[in-house]
Coordinates of N, CA and C in Angstrom, one line a residue:
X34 N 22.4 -0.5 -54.9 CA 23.0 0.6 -55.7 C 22.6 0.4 -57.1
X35 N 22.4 1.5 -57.8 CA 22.0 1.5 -58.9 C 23.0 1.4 -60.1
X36 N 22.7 0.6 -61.0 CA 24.0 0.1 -61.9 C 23.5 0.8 -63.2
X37 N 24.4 1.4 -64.1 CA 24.1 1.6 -65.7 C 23.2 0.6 -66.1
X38 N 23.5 -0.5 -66.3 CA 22.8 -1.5 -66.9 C 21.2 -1.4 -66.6
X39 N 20.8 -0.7 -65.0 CA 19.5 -0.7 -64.4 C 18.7 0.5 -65.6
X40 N 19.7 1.2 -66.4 CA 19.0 2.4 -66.5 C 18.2 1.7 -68.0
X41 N 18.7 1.1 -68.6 CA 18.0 0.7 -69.8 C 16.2 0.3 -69.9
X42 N 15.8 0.4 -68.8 CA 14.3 0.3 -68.7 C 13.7 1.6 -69.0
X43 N 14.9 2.5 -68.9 CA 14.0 4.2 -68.4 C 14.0 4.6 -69.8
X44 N 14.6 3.8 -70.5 CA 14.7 4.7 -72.5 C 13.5 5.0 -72.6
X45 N 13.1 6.1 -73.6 CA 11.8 6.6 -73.7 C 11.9 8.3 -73.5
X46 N 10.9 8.9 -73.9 CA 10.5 10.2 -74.0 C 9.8 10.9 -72.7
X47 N 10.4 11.8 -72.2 CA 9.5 11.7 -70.7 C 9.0 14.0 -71.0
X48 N 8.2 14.3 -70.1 CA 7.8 15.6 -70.2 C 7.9 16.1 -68.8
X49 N 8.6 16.8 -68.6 CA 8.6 18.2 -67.1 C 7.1 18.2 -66.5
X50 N 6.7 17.3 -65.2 CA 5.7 17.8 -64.5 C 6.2 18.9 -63.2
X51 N 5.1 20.2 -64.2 CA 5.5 21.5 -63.6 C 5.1 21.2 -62.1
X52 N 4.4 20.5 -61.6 CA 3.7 20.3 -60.3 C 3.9 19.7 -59.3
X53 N 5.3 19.0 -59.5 CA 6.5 18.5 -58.8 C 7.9 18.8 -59.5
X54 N 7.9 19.7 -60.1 CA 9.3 20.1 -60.4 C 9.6 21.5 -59.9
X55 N 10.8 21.8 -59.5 CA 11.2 23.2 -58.9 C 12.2 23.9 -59.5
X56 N 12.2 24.4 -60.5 CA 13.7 25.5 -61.0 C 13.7 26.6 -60.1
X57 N 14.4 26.9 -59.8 CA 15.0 27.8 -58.8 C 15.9 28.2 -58.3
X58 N 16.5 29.5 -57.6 CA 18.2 29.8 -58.2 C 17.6 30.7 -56.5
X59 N 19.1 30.9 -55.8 CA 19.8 31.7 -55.0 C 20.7 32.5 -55.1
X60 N 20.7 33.7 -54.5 CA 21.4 35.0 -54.9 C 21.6 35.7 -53.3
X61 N 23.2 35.7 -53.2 CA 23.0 36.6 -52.3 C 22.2 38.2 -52.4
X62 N 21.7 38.3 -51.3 CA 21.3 40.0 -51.1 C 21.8 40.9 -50.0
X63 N 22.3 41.9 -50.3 CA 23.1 43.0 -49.2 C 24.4 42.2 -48.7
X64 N 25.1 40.7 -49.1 CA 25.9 40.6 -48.9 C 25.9 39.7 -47.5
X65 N 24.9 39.6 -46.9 CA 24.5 39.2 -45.2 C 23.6 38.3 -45.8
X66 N 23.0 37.9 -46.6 CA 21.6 36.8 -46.4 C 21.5 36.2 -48.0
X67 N 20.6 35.7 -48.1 CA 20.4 35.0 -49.6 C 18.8 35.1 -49.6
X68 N 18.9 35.5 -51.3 CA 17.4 35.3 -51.3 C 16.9 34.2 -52.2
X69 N 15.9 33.5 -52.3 CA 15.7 32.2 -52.7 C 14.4 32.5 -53.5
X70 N 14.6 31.8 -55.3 CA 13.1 32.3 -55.5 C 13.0 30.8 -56.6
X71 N 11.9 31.2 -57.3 CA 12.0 30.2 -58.7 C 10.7 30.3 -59.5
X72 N 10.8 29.7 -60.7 CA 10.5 29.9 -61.8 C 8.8 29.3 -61.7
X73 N 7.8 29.7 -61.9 CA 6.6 29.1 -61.8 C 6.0 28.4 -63.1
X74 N 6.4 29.2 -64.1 CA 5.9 28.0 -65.4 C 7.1 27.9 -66.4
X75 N 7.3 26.4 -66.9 CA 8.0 26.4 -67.5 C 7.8 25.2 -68.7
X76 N 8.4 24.6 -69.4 CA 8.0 23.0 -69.7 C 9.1 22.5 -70.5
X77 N 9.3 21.1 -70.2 CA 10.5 20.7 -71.0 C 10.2 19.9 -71.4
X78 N 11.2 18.6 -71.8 CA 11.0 17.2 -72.4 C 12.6 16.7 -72.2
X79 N 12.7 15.6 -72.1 CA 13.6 14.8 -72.1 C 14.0 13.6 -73.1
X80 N 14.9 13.2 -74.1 CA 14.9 11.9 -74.2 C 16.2 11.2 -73.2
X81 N 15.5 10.2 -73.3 CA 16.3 9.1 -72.4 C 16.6 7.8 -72.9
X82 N 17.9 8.0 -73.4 CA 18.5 6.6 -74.0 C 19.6 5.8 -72.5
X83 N 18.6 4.9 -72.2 CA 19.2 4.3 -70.8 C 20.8 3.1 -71.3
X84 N 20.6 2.8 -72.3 CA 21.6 2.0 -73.2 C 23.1 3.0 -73.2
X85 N 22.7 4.2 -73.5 CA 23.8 5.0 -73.5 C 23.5 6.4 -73.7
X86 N 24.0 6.7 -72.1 CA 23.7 8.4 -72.0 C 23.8 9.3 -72.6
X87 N 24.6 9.2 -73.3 CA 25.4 10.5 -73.8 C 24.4 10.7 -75.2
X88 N 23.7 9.4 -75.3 CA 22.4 10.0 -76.5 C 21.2 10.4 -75.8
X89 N 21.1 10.8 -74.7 CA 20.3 11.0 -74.0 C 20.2 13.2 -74.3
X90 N 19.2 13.7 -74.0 CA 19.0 14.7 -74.4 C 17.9 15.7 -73.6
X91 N 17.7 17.1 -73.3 CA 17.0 17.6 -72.2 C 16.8 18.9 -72.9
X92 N 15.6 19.7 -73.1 CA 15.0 21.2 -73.6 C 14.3 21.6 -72.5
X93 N 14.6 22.9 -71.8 CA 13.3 23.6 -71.2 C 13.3 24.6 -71.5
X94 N 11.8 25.3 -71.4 CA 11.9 26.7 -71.9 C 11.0 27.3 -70.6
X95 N 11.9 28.2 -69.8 CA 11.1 28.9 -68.7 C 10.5 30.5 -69.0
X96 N 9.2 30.6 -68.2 CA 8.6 32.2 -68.9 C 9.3 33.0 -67.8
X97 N 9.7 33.9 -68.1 CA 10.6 35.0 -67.3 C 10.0 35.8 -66.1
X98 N 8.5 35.6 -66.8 CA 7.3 36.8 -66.1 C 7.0 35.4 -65.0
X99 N 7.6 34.4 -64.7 CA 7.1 33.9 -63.4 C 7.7 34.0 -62.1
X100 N 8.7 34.5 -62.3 CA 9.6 34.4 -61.3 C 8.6 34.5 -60.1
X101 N 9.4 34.3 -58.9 CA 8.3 34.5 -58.0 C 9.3 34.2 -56.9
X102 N 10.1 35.6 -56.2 CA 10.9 35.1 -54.7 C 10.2 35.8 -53.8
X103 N 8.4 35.6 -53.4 CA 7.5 35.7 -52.5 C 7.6 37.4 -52.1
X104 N 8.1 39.0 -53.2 CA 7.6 39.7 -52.9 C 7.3 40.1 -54.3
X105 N 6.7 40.6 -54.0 CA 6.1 41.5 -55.6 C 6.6 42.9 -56.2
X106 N 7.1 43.5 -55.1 CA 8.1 44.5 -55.4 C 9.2 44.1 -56.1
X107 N 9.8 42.8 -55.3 CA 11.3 42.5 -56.1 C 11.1 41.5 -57.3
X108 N 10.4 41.3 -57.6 CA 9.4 40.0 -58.4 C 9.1 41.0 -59.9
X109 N 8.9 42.3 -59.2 CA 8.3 43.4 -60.9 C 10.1 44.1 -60.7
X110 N 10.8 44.4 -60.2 CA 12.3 45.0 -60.5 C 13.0 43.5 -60.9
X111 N 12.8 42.5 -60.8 CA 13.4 41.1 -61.4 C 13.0 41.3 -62.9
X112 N 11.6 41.5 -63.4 CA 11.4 41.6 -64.6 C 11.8 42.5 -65.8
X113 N 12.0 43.8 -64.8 CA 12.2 44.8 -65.3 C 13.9 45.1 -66.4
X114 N 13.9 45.8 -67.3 CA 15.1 46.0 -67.8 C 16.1 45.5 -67.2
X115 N 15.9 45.9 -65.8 CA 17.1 46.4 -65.1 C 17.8 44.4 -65.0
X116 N 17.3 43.6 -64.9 CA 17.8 42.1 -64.9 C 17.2 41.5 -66.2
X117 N 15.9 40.7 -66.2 CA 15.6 39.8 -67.4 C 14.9 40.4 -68.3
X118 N 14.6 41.7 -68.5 CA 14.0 42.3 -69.4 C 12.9 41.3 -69.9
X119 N 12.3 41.1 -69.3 CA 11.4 39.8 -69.8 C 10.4 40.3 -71.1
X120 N 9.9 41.6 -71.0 CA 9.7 42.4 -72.4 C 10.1 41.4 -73.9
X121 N 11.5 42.2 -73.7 CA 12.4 41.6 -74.8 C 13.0 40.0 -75.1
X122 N 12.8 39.3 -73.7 CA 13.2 38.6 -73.9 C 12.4 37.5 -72.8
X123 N 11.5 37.4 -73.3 CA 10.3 36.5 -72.5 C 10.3 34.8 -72.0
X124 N 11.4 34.4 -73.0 CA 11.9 33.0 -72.1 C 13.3 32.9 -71.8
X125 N 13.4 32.4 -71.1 CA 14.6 31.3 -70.3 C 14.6 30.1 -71.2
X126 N 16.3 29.7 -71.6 CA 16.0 28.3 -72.3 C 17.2 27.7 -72.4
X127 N 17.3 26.0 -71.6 CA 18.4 25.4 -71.8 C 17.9 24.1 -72.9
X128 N 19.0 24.2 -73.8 CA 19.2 22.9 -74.5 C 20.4 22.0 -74.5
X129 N 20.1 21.0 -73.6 CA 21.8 20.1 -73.7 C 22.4 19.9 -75.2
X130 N 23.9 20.0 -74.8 CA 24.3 19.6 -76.2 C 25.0 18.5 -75.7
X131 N 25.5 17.7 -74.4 CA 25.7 16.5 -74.0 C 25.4 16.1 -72.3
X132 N 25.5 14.9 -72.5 CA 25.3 14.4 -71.4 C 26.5 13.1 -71.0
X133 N 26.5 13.3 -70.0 CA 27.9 12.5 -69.3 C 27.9 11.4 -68.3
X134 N 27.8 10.7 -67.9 CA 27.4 10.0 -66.6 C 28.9 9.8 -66.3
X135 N 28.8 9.9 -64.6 CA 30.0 10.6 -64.4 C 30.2 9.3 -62.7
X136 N 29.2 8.9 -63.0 CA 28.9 7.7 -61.7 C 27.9 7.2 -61.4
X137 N 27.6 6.2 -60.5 CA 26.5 5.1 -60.7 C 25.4 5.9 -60.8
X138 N 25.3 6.8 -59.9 CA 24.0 7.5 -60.2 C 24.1 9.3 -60.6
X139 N 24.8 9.3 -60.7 CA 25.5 11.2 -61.6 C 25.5 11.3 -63.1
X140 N 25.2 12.5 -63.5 CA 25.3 12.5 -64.7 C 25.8 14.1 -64.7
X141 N 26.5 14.8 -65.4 CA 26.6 15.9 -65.7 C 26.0 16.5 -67.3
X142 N 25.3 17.0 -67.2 CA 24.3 17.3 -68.3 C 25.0 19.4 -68.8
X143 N 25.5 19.6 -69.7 CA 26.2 20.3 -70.5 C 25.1 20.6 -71.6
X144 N 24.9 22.6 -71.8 CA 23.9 22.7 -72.7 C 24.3 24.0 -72.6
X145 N 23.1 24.5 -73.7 CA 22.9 25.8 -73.7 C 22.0 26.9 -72.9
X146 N 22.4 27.2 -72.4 CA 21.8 28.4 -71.3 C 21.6 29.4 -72.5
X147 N 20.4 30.1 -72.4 CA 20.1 31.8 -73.0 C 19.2 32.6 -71.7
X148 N 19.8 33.8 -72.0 CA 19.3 34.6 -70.7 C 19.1 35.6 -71.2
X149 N 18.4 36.9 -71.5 CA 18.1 37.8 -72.3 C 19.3 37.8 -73.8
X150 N 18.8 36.9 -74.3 CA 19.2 36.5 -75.4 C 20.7 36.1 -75.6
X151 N 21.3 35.9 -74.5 CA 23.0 35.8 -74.5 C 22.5 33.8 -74.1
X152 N 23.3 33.4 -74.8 CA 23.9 32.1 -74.9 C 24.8 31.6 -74.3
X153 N 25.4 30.9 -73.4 CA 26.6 30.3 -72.6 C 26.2 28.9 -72.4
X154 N 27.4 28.1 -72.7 CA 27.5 26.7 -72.3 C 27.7 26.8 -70.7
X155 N 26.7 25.5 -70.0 CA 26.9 25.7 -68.7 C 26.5 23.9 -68.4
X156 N 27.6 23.9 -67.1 CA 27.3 22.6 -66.9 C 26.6 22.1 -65.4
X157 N 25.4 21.4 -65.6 CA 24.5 20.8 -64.4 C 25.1 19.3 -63.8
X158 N 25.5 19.1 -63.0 CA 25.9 17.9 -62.1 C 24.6 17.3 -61.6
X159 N 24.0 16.7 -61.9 CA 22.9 15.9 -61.5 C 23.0 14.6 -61.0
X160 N 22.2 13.9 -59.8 CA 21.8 12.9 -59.6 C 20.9 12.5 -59.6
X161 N 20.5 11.0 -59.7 CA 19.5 10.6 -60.6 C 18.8 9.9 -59.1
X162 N 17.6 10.4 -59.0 CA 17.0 9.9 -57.4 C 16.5 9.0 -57.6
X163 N 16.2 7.9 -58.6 CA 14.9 7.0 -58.8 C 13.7 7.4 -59.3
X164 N 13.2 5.9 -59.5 CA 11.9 5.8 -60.3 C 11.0 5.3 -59.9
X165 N 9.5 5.7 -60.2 CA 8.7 4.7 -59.7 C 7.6 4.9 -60.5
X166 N 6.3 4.0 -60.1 CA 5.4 3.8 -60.6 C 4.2 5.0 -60.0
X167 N 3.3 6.4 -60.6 CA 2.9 6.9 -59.5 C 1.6 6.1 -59.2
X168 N 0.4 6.5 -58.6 CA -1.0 6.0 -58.5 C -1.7 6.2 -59.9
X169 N -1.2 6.9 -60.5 CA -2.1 7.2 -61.7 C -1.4 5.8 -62.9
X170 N -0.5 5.2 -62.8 CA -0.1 4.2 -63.6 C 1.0 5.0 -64.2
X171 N 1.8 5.9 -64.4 CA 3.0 6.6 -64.4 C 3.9 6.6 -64.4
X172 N 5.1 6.5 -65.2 CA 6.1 6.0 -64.7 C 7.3 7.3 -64.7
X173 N 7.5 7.6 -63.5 CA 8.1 9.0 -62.7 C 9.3 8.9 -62.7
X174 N 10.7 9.7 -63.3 CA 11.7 9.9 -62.3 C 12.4 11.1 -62.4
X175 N 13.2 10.9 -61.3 CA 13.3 11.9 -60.4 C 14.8 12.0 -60.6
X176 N 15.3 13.1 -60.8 CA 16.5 14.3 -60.9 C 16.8 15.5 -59.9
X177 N 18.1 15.7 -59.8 CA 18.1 16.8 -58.9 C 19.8 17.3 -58.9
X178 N 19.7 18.9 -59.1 CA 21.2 19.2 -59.6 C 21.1 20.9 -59.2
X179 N 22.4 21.3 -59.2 CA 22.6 22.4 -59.7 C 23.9 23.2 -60.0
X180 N 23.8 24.4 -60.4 CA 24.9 24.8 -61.0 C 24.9 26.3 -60.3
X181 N 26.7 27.6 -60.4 CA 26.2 28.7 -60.4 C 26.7 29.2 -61.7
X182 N 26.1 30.4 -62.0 CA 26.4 31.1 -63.0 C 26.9 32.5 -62.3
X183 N 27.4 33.7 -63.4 CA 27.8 34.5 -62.9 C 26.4 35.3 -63.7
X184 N 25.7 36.3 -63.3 CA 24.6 36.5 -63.7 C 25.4 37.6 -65.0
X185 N 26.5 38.4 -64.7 CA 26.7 39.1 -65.5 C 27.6 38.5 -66.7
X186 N 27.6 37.3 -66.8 CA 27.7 36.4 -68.3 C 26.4 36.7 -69.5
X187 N 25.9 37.1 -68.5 CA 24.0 36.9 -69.2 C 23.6 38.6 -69.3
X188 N 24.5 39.5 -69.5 CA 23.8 40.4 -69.9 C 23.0 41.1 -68.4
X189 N 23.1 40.4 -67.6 CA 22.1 41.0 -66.2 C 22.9 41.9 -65.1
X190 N 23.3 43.3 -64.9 CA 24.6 43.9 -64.9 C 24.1 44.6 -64.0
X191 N 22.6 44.9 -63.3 CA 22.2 46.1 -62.4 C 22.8 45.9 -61.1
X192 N 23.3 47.0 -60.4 CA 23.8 46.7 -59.0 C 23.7 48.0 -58.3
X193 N 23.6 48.1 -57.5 CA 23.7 49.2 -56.0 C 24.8 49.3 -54.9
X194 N 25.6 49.8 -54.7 CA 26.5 50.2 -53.7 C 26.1 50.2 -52.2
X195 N 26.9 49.5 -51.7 CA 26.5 49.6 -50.0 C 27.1 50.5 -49.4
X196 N 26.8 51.1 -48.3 CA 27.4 52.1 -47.6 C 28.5 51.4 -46.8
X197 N 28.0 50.7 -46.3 CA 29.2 49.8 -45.7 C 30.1 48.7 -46.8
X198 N 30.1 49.2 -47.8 CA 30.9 48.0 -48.8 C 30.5 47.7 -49.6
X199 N 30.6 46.8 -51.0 CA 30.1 45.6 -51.0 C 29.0 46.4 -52.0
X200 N 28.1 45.2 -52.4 CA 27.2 45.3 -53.6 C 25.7 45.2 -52.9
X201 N 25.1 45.3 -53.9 CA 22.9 44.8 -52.9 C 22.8 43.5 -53.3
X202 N 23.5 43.1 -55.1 CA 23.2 41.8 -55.5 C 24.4 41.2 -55.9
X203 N 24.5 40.0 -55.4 CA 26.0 39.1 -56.1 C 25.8 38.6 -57.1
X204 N 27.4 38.8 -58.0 CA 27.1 38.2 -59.5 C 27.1 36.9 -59.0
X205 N 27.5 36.1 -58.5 CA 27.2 34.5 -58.6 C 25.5 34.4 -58.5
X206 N 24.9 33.8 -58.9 CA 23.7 33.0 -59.1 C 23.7 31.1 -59.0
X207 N 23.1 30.8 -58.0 CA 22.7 29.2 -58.0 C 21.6 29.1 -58.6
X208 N 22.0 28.1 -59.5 CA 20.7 27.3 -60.4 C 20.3 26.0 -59.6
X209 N 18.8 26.1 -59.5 CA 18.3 24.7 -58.4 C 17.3 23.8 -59.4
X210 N 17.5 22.8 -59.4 CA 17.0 21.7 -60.6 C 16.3 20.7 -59.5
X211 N 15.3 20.3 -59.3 CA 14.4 19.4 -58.6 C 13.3 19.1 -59.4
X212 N 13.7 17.6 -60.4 CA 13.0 17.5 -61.6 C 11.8 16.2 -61.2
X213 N 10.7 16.4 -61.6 CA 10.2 15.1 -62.1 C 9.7 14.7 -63.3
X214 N 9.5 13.7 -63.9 CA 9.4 13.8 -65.3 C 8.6 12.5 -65.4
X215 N 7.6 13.1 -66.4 CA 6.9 11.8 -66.7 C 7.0 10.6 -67.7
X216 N 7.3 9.6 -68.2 CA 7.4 8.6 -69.3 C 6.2 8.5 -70.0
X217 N 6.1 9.4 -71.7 CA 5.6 8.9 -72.4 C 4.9 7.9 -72.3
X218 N 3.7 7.3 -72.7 CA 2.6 6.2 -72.5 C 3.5 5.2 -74.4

């Protein structure tokens, strides 16, 4: 089991490898299914004070125009006014304003969300998966969390009526965090 005290090796500055990290969020559609998509470029940074979390700190800035839930029809109406106006408002961006460890290996990480330009405090429950060494001499680790939001906190308000009921898109939104991060040399 991993102990606080274990984390004090990890202090240091680490960077978002886009190439094993996954941001990605779930939304119901029609009410019957979910659709699952995520973010293809993005880049962050982390500091990591292993001595004591709460000085610990996390920035990412996501491009709007990546989205990508595998069609391209709903992929150019995601971009469009009608949700992230990505136009006007071309990144995604959280900045923690704390961090919490909440158990041996949990942390809840508390920040600023902006979504076409609206700002909300929102909090990510994270576990901390481990570390390692990669092939390249690296030293990797690994995070994984998420949160939902209500999309229409964020300014994102478009919807369609069912004939049988019910909405096309639900306000709740899942935020999916599957991080890896590299340590500064």
């Amino acid at each position: 089991m991993t102990t606080q005290t274990s984390y004090a090796n990890l202090t240091g500055e680490y960077t978002l490898d886009p190439t094993h990290t996954r941001i990605g969020f779930v939304a119901r559609h029609a009410m019957v299914t979910k659709v699952r998509g995520a973010f293809n470029e993005f880049t962050g940074t982390a500091h990591i004070d292993g001595d004591d979390p709460a000085k610990s700190s996390v920035t990412i800035a996501i491009k709007a125009n990546s989205i990508d839930t595998r069609n391209a029809d709903r992929d150019a109406h995601l971009r469009s006014n009608d949700f992230l106006s990505m136009d006007e408002h071309p990144e995604i961006t959280f900045v923690s304003t704390s961090i919490r460890q909440t158990g041996d290996a949990s942390f809840d990480v508390t920040g600023d969300l902006t979504i076409k330009g609206i700002t909300k405090s929102v909090t990510v429950p994270f576990e901390f998966e481990g570390t390692a060494q990669d092939p390249f001499g690296n030293t990797r680790i690994g995070f994984e969390g998420s949160t939902t939001i209500n999309r229409k906190d964020f300014g994102v308000t478009w919807n369609a009526a069912l004939e049988t009921g019910g909405v096309l898109v639900s306000d709740k939104v899942t935020l999916e965090f599957e991080v890896s991060a590299i340590k500064a040399a």
